[in-house]
């Protein structure tokens, strides 16, 4: 009995199954990674704590710390403060640069601390 | 490590190693099947010629999938519209023509029909090369500027 055709058939079948297995699970993992990476850029919740307020030169201010519920996709991600303006006061902040409602703030992706804040007209400088 | 960076590294590993490994598995399988059709006593010479050509053609089809997969893994910081790559309907047309020619060859085994099957494989290989640039034309950068473009 000639077994050569069966050897070719077995090798072909085994590697076809391997190919199919790796493709299905690899593609699934790729899509999961893409979703994970791309969704992390969106901040759905931002917690402010250690809020303190006061008045300096007739201007009210608040200092605060930030904690977000996601990591950021890249350092320099921008958050629209107006979406979280409940706790943002107008005026000078003793801890951070002047942040007004509607300003954009730049966060450090690891510490989640504000590294820079600017208003929309200055956005072109960043770009 | 940040979750995002972990996902990015994972996809780069898939792009650099797993897809290459899978590509080799694909061709080992394809050449084994081609060898099977030639050494097997159950197929005539013309059938073996047709089926081994079809095996190579199927491998080209799978390579198109691998090309798409490679773009998806390596370009993680882009939105990609896979449906608008606008190649899938041509690939389906190509498969239909190929199968039609293959059936015709089984009925009327002439040299020009097998040559036509080979040309459809060439057409498929051309489309395989066109997939990455077509996908790249649909890409939208999301990293960094994503939030800006969302709110402005």
Tab-separated table of C-alpha atoms in Angstrom:
chain	number	residue	atom	x	y	z
A	1	UNK	CA	0.000	0.000	0.000
A	2	UNK	CA	1.358	3.397	-1.000
A	3	UNK	CA	1.124	5.729	1.993
A	4	UNK	CA	2.790	8.756	0.334
A	5	UNK	CA	-0.518	10.457	-0.607
A	6	UNK	CA	-1.743	10.026	2.955
A	7	UNK	CA	1.397	11.674	4.348
A	8	UNK	CA	0.834	14.707	2.077
A	9	UNK	CA	-2.845	14.757	3.018
A	10	UNK	CA	-2.078	14.586	6.760
A	11	UNK	CA	0.568	17.335	6.632
A	12	UNK	CA	-1.745	19.540	4.555
A	13	UNK	CA	-4.676	18.968	6.908
A	14	UNK	CA	-2.643	19.594	10.074
A	15	UNK	CA	-1.192	22.861	8.784
A	16	UNK	CA	-4.574	23.972	7.442
A	17	UNK	CA	-6.050	23.463	10.901
A	18	UNK	CA	-3.116	25.318	12.482
A	19	UNK	CA	-3.570	28.171	10.013
A	20	UNK	CA	-7.308	28.368	10.695
A	21	UNK	CA	-6.816	28.240	14.474
A	22	UNK	CA	-4.151	30.974	14.521
A	23	UNK	CA	-6.139	33.154	12.115
A	24	UNK	CA	-9.366	32.975	14.102
A	25	UNK	CA	-7.796	33.584	17.510
A	26	UNK	CA	-5.209	36.054	16.218
A	27	UNK	CA	-7.816	38.162	14.451
A	28	UNK	CA	-9.998	38.101	17.534
A	29	UNK	CA	-7.047	39.239	19.677
A	30	UNK	CA	-6.187	41.958	17.156
A	31	UNK	CA	-9.707	43.364	17.246
A	32	UNK	CA	-9.747	43.243	21.042
A	33	UNK	CA	-6.428	45.106	21.193
A	34	UNK	CA	-7.649	47.716	18.718
A	35	UNK	CA	-10.807	48.321	20.749
A	36	UNK	CA	-8.796	48.522	23.968
A	37	UNK	CA	-6.275	50.943	22.526
A	38	UNK	CA	-8.801	53.160	20.778
A	39	UNK	CA	-11.373	53.315	23.573
A	40	UNK	CA	-8.853	54.227	26.224
A	41	UNK	CA	-8.543	57.649	24.701
A	42	UNK	CA	-12.086	58.462	25.727
A	43	UNK	CA	-12.572	59.647	29.260
A	44	UNK	CA	-16.030	58.795	30.496
A	45	UNK	CA	-15.490	59.763	34.104
A	46	UNK	CA	-13.197	62.201	35.801
A	47	UNK	CA	-13.068	62.410	39.549
A	48	UNK	CA	-11.935	65.522	41.296
A	49	UNK	CA	-10.945	65.348	44.919
A	50	UNK	CA	-9.195	67.416	47.604
A	51	UNK	CA	-11.247	70.345	46.436
A	52	UNK	CA	-10.582	73.541	48.330
A	53	UNK	CA	-11.959	76.948	47.555
A	54	UNK	CA	-11.135	80.462	48.621
A	55	UNK	CA	-11.079	84.051	47.447
A	56	UNK	CA	-8.114	86.089	46.273
A	57	UNK	CA	-8.553	89.644	45.038
A	58	UNK	CA	-12.330	89.196	44.769
A	59	UNK	CA	-11.860	86.111	42.570
A	60	UNK	CA	-12.973	82.723	43.748
A	61	UNK	CA	-10.688	79.801	43.093
A	62	UNK	CA	-10.618	76.100	43.668
A	63	UNK	CA	-7.730	73.710	43.847
A	64	UNK	CA	-8.271	70.059	43.131
A	65	UNK	CA	-6.672	66.761	42.239
A	66	UNK	CA	-7.749	64.674	39.292
A	67	UNK	CA	-8.335	60.987	38.830
A	68	UNK	CA	-9.640	59.496	35.596
A	69	UNK	CA	-11.182	56.084	35.135
A	70	UNK	CA	-9.043	55.225	32.129
A	71	UNK	CA	-5.500	55.418	31.032
A	72	UNK	CA	-4.838	57.664	28.108
A	73	UNK	CA	-3.907	56.473	24.692
A	74	UNK	CA	-0.956	58.814	24.547
A	75	UNK	CA	0.689	61.476	26.589
A	76	UNK	CA	-0.801	64.777	25.659
A	77	UNK	CA	-4.393	63.630	25.338
A	78	UNK	CA	-6.746	66.505	25.731
A	79	UNK	CA	-9.765	66.671	27.963
A	80	UNK	CA	-12.482	69.206	27.472
A	81	UNK	CA	-12.913	70.726	30.913
A	82	UNK	CA	-16.380	71.987	30.053
A	83	UNK	CA	-17.606	68.400	30.164
A	84	UNK	CA	-16.573	68.238	33.809
A	85	UNK	CA	-17.105	71.837	34.781
A	86	UNK	CA	-19.052	71.146	37.947
A	87	UNK	CA	-15.968	71.580	40.012
A	88	UNK	CA	-14.005	73.949	37.840
A	89	UNK	CA	-14.045	77.500	39.070
A	90	UNK	CA	-13.062	80.585	37.195
A	91	UNK	CA	-10.086	82.504	38.405
A	92	UNK	CA	-6.596	81.721	39.533
A	93	UNK	CA	-5.745	78.351	40.958
A	94	UNK	CA	-2.978	78.163	43.482
A	95	UNK	CA	-1.923	74.703	42.293
A	96	UNK	CA	-2.467	74.725	38.568
A	97	UNK	CA	-2.327	77.275	35.805
A	98	UNK	CA	-5.460	79.319	35.351
A	99	UNK	CA	-8.221	77.020	34.221
A	100	UNK	CA	-11.563	78.288	33.157
A	101	UNK	CA	-14.645	76.371	32.271
A	102	UNK	CA	-14.285	75.236	28.664
A	103	UNK	CA	-10.498	75.219	28.735
A	104	UNK	CA	-8.550	72.255	27.530
A	105	UNK	CA	-6.123	70.631	29.888
A	106	UNK	CA	-3.164	68.457	29.065
A	107	UNK	CA	-2.580	65.513	31.368
A	108	UNK	CA	0.405	63.364	32.094
A	109	UNK	CA	-0.713	59.882	31.076
A	110	UNK	CA	0.899	58.131	34.035
A	111	UNK	CA	0.350	60.495	36.930
A	112	UNK	CA	-2.843	62.013	35.508
A	113	UNK	CA	-1.641	65.408	36.659
A	114	UNK	CA	-2.256	68.535	34.716
A	115	UNK	CA	0.877	69.592	32.917
A	116	UNK	CA	-0.534	72.457	30.899
A	117	UNK	CA	-3.780	74.271	30.366
A	118	UNK	CA	-4.828	76.582	27.618
A	119	UNK	CA	-7.892	78.071	26.052
A	120	UNK	CA	-9.319	77.157	22.675
A	121	UNK	CA	-7.829	80.089	20.706
A	122	UNK	CA	-4.367	78.810	21.635
A	123	UNK	CA	-5.105	75.339	20.337
A	124	UNK	CA	-3.361	76.079	17.048
A	125	UNK	CA	-0.102	76.383	18.953
A	126	UNK	CA	-0.445	72.828	20.128
A	127	UNK	CA	-1.251	71.482	16.692
B	1	UNK	CA	2.761	49.396	31.608
B	2	UNK	CA	-0.227	51.391	30.476
B	3	UNK	CA	-3.102	49.260	29.108
B	4	UNK	CA	-2.951	51.085	25.785
B	5	UNK	CA	0.742	50.447	25.316
B	6	UNK	CA	0.266	46.803	26.227
B	7	UNK	CA	-2.413	46.449	23.541
B	8	UNK	CA	-0.160	48.195	21.035
B	9	UNK	CA	2.808	45.957	21.819
B	10	UNK	CA	0.610	42.881	21.597
B	11	UNK	CA	-0.615	43.874	18.129
B	12	UNK	CA	2.916	44.653	16.967
B	13	UNK	CA	3.995	41.183	18.106
B	14	UNK	CA	1.144	39.662	16.097
B	15	UNK	CA	2.128	41.777	13.088
B	16	UNK	CA	5.849	40.975	13.281
B	17	UNK	CA	5.813	37.286	14.226
B	18	UNK	CA	2.416	35.573	14.341
B	19	UNK	CA	1.271	36.611	10.862
B	20	UNK	CA	4.651	35.622	9.390
B	21	UNK	CA	4.401	32.235	11.096
B	22	UNK	CA	0.836	31.800	9.899
B	23	UNK	CA	1.924	32.697	6.365
B	24	UNK	CA	4.465	29.878	6.439
B	25	UNK	CA	1.831	27.442	7.751
B	26	UNK	CA	-0.473	28.479	4.921
B	27	UNK	CA	2.088	27.640	2.237
B	28	UNK	CA	3.176	24.378	3.896
B	29	UNK	CA	-0.479	23.316	3.832
B	30	UNK	CA	-0.989	24.512	0.234
B	31	UNK	CA	2.118	22.788	-1.146
B	32	UNK	CA	1.290	19.604	0.755
B	33	UNK	CA	-2.161	19.513	-0.816
B	34	UNK	CA	-0.666	20.247	-4.240
B	35	UNK	CA	1.752	17.351	-3.715
B	36	UNK	CA	-1.143	15.159	-2.579
B	37	UNK	CA	-3.057	15.755	-5.814
B	38	UNK	CA	0.017	14.878	-7.889
B	39	UNK	CA	1.120	11.723	-6.059
B	40	UNK	CA	-2.359	10.394	-5.382
B	41	UNK	CA	-3.527	7.593	-7.711
B	42	UNK	CA	-7.159	8.780	-7.465
B	43	UNK	CA	-6.763	11.804	-9.725
B	44	UNK	CA	-5.990	11.969	-13.419
B	45	UNK	CA	-3.094	14.128	-14.640
B	46	UNK	CA	-5.441	16.946	-15.693
B	47	UNK	CA	-7.410	16.841	-12.466
B	48	UNK	CA	-4.173	16.979	-10.479
B	49	UNK	CA	-3.048	19.966	-12.548
B	50	UNK	CA	-6.338	21.792	-11.960
B	51	UNK	CA	-6.621	21.018	-8.247
B	52	UNK	CA	-3.027	21.985	-7.479
B	53	UNK	CA	-3.611	25.268	-9.326
B	54	UNK	CA	-6.769	25.801	-7.287
B	55	UNK	CA	-4.854	25.109	-4.081
B	56	UNK	CA	-2.359	27.848	-4.997
B	57	UNK	CA	-5.282	30.129	-5.867
B	58	UNK	CA	-6.890	29.448	-2.465
B	59	UNK	CA	-3.592	30.269	-0.783
B	60	UNK	CA	-3.576	33.635	-2.618
B	61	UNK	CA	-7.092	34.253	-1.316
B	62	UNK	CA	-5.946	33.520	2.238
B	63	UNK	CA	-2.981	35.852	1.708
B	64	UNK	CA	-5.469	38.656	1.045
B	65	UNK	CA	-6.893	37.973	4.477
B	66	UNK	CA	-3.396	38.043	5.958
B	67	UNK	CA	-2.678	41.396	4.253
B	68	UNK	CA	-5.827	42.859	5.777
B	69	UNK	CA	-4.937	41.413	9.155
B	70	UNK	CA	-1.416	42.845	8.988
B	71	UNK	CA	-2.756	46.348	8.297
B	72	UNK	CA	-5.217	46.000	11.202
B	73	UNK	CA	-2.442	45.017	13.604
B	74	UNK	CA	0.233	47.481	12.553
B	75	UNK	CA	-2.019	50.559	12.253
B	76	UNK	CA	-3.610	50.397	15.700
B	77	UNK	CA	-3.814	54.159	16.157
B	78	UNK	CA	-5.963	54.603	13.056
B	79	UNK	CA	-9.625	53.993	12.452
B	80	UNK	CA	-9.845	51.792	9.360
B	81	UNK	CA	-12.981	51.346	7.326
B	82	UNK	CA	-12.643	47.760	6.138
B	83	UNK	CA	-15.920	47.814	4.215
B	84	UNK	CA	-14.896	50.830	2.177
B	85	UNK	CA	-11.741	49.118	0.970
B	86	UNK	CA	-14.052	48.336	-1.998
B	87	UNK	CA	-12.175	45.203	-2.992
B	88	UNK	CA	-14.390	42.515	-1.531
B	89	UNK	CA	-16.894	42.562	-4.394
B	90	UNK	CA	-14.063	42.178	-6.933
B	91	UNK	CA	-12.616	39.291	-4.922
B	92	UNK	CA	-16.048	37.604	-4.900
B	93	UNK	CA	-16.308	38.166	-8.673
B	94	UNK	CA	-12.825	36.702	-9.097
B	95	UNK	CA	-13.746	33.595	-7.078
B	96	UNK	CA	-16.924	33.093	-9.124
B	97	UNK	CA	-15.026	33.379	-12.430
B	98	UNK	CA	-12.312	31.042	-11.165
B	99	UNK	CA	-14.809	28.395	-10.071
B	100	UNK	CA	-16.664	28.703	-13.375
B	101	UNK	CA	-13.452	28.197	-15.331
B	102	UNK	CA	-12.462	25.259	-13.106
B	103	UNK	CA	-15.796	23.498	-13.716
B	104	UNK	CA	-15.458	24.176	-17.439
B	105	UNK	CA	-11.951	22.689	-17.362
B	106	UNK	CA	-13.245	19.504	-15.735
B	107	UNK	CA	-15.777	19.170	-18.591
B	108	UNK	CA	-13.519	20.367	-21.427
B	109	UNK	CA	-9.880	19.996	-20.385
B	110	UNK	CA	-8.105	22.378	-22.761
B	111	UNK	CA	-4.870	24.300	-22.182
B	112	UNK	CA	-6.423	27.764	-22.521
B	113	UNK	CA	-8.917	27.097	-19.710
B	114	UNK	CA	-6.169	26.189	-17.243
B	115	UNK	CA	-4.268	29.268	-18.451
B	116	UNK	CA	-7.386	31.355	-17.707
B	117	UNK	CA	-7.523	29.855	-14.195
B	118	UNK	CA	-3.872	30.854	-13.733
B	119	UNK	CA	-4.683	34.391	-14.915
B	120	UNK	CA	-7.513	34.689	-12.372
B	121	UNK	CA	-4.939	33.706	-9.723
B	122	UNK	CA	-2.707	36.516	-11.028
B	123	UNK	CA	-5.644	38.932	-10.849
B	124	UNK	CA	-6.248	37.827	-7.265
B	125	UNK	CA	-2.562	38.360	-6.422
B	126	UNK	CA	-2.763	41.876	-7.886
B	127	UNK	CA	-5.774	42.662	-5.667
B	128	UNK	CA	-3.875	41.248	-2.703
B	129	UNK	CA	-1.191	43.880	-3.294
B	130	UNK	CA	-3.823	46.603	-3.607
B	131	UNK	CA	-5.448	45.887	-0.231
B	132	UNK	CA	-2.934	47.748	2.026
B	133	UNK	CA	-2.958	51.040	0.038
B	134	UNK	CA	-6.741	50.942	-0.265
B	135	UNK	CA	-7.108	50.410	3.463
B	136	UNK	CA	-4.580	53.175	4.153
B	137	UNK	CA	-6.700	55.609	2.146
B	138	UNK	CA	-9.592	55.052	4.586
B	139	UNK	CA	-7.486	55.590	7.716
B	140	UNK	CA	-8.254	58.332	10.220
B	141	UNK	CA	-5.691	59.195	12.875
B	142	UNK	CA	-7.147	58.904	16.357
B	143	UNK	CA	-4.186	59.227	18.699
B	144	UNK	CA	-3.668	62.605	20.292
B	145	UNK	CA	-5.810	64.536	17.865
B	146	UNK	CA	-8.836	62.320	18.392
B	147	UNK	CA	-10.274	64.305	21.211
B	148	UNK	CA	-9.612	67.578	19.460
B	149	UNK	CA	-11.419	66.466	16.325
B	150	UNK	CA	-14.268	65.182	18.466
B	151	UNK	CA	-14.972	68.467	20.193
B	152	UNK	CA	-14.152	71.030	17.505
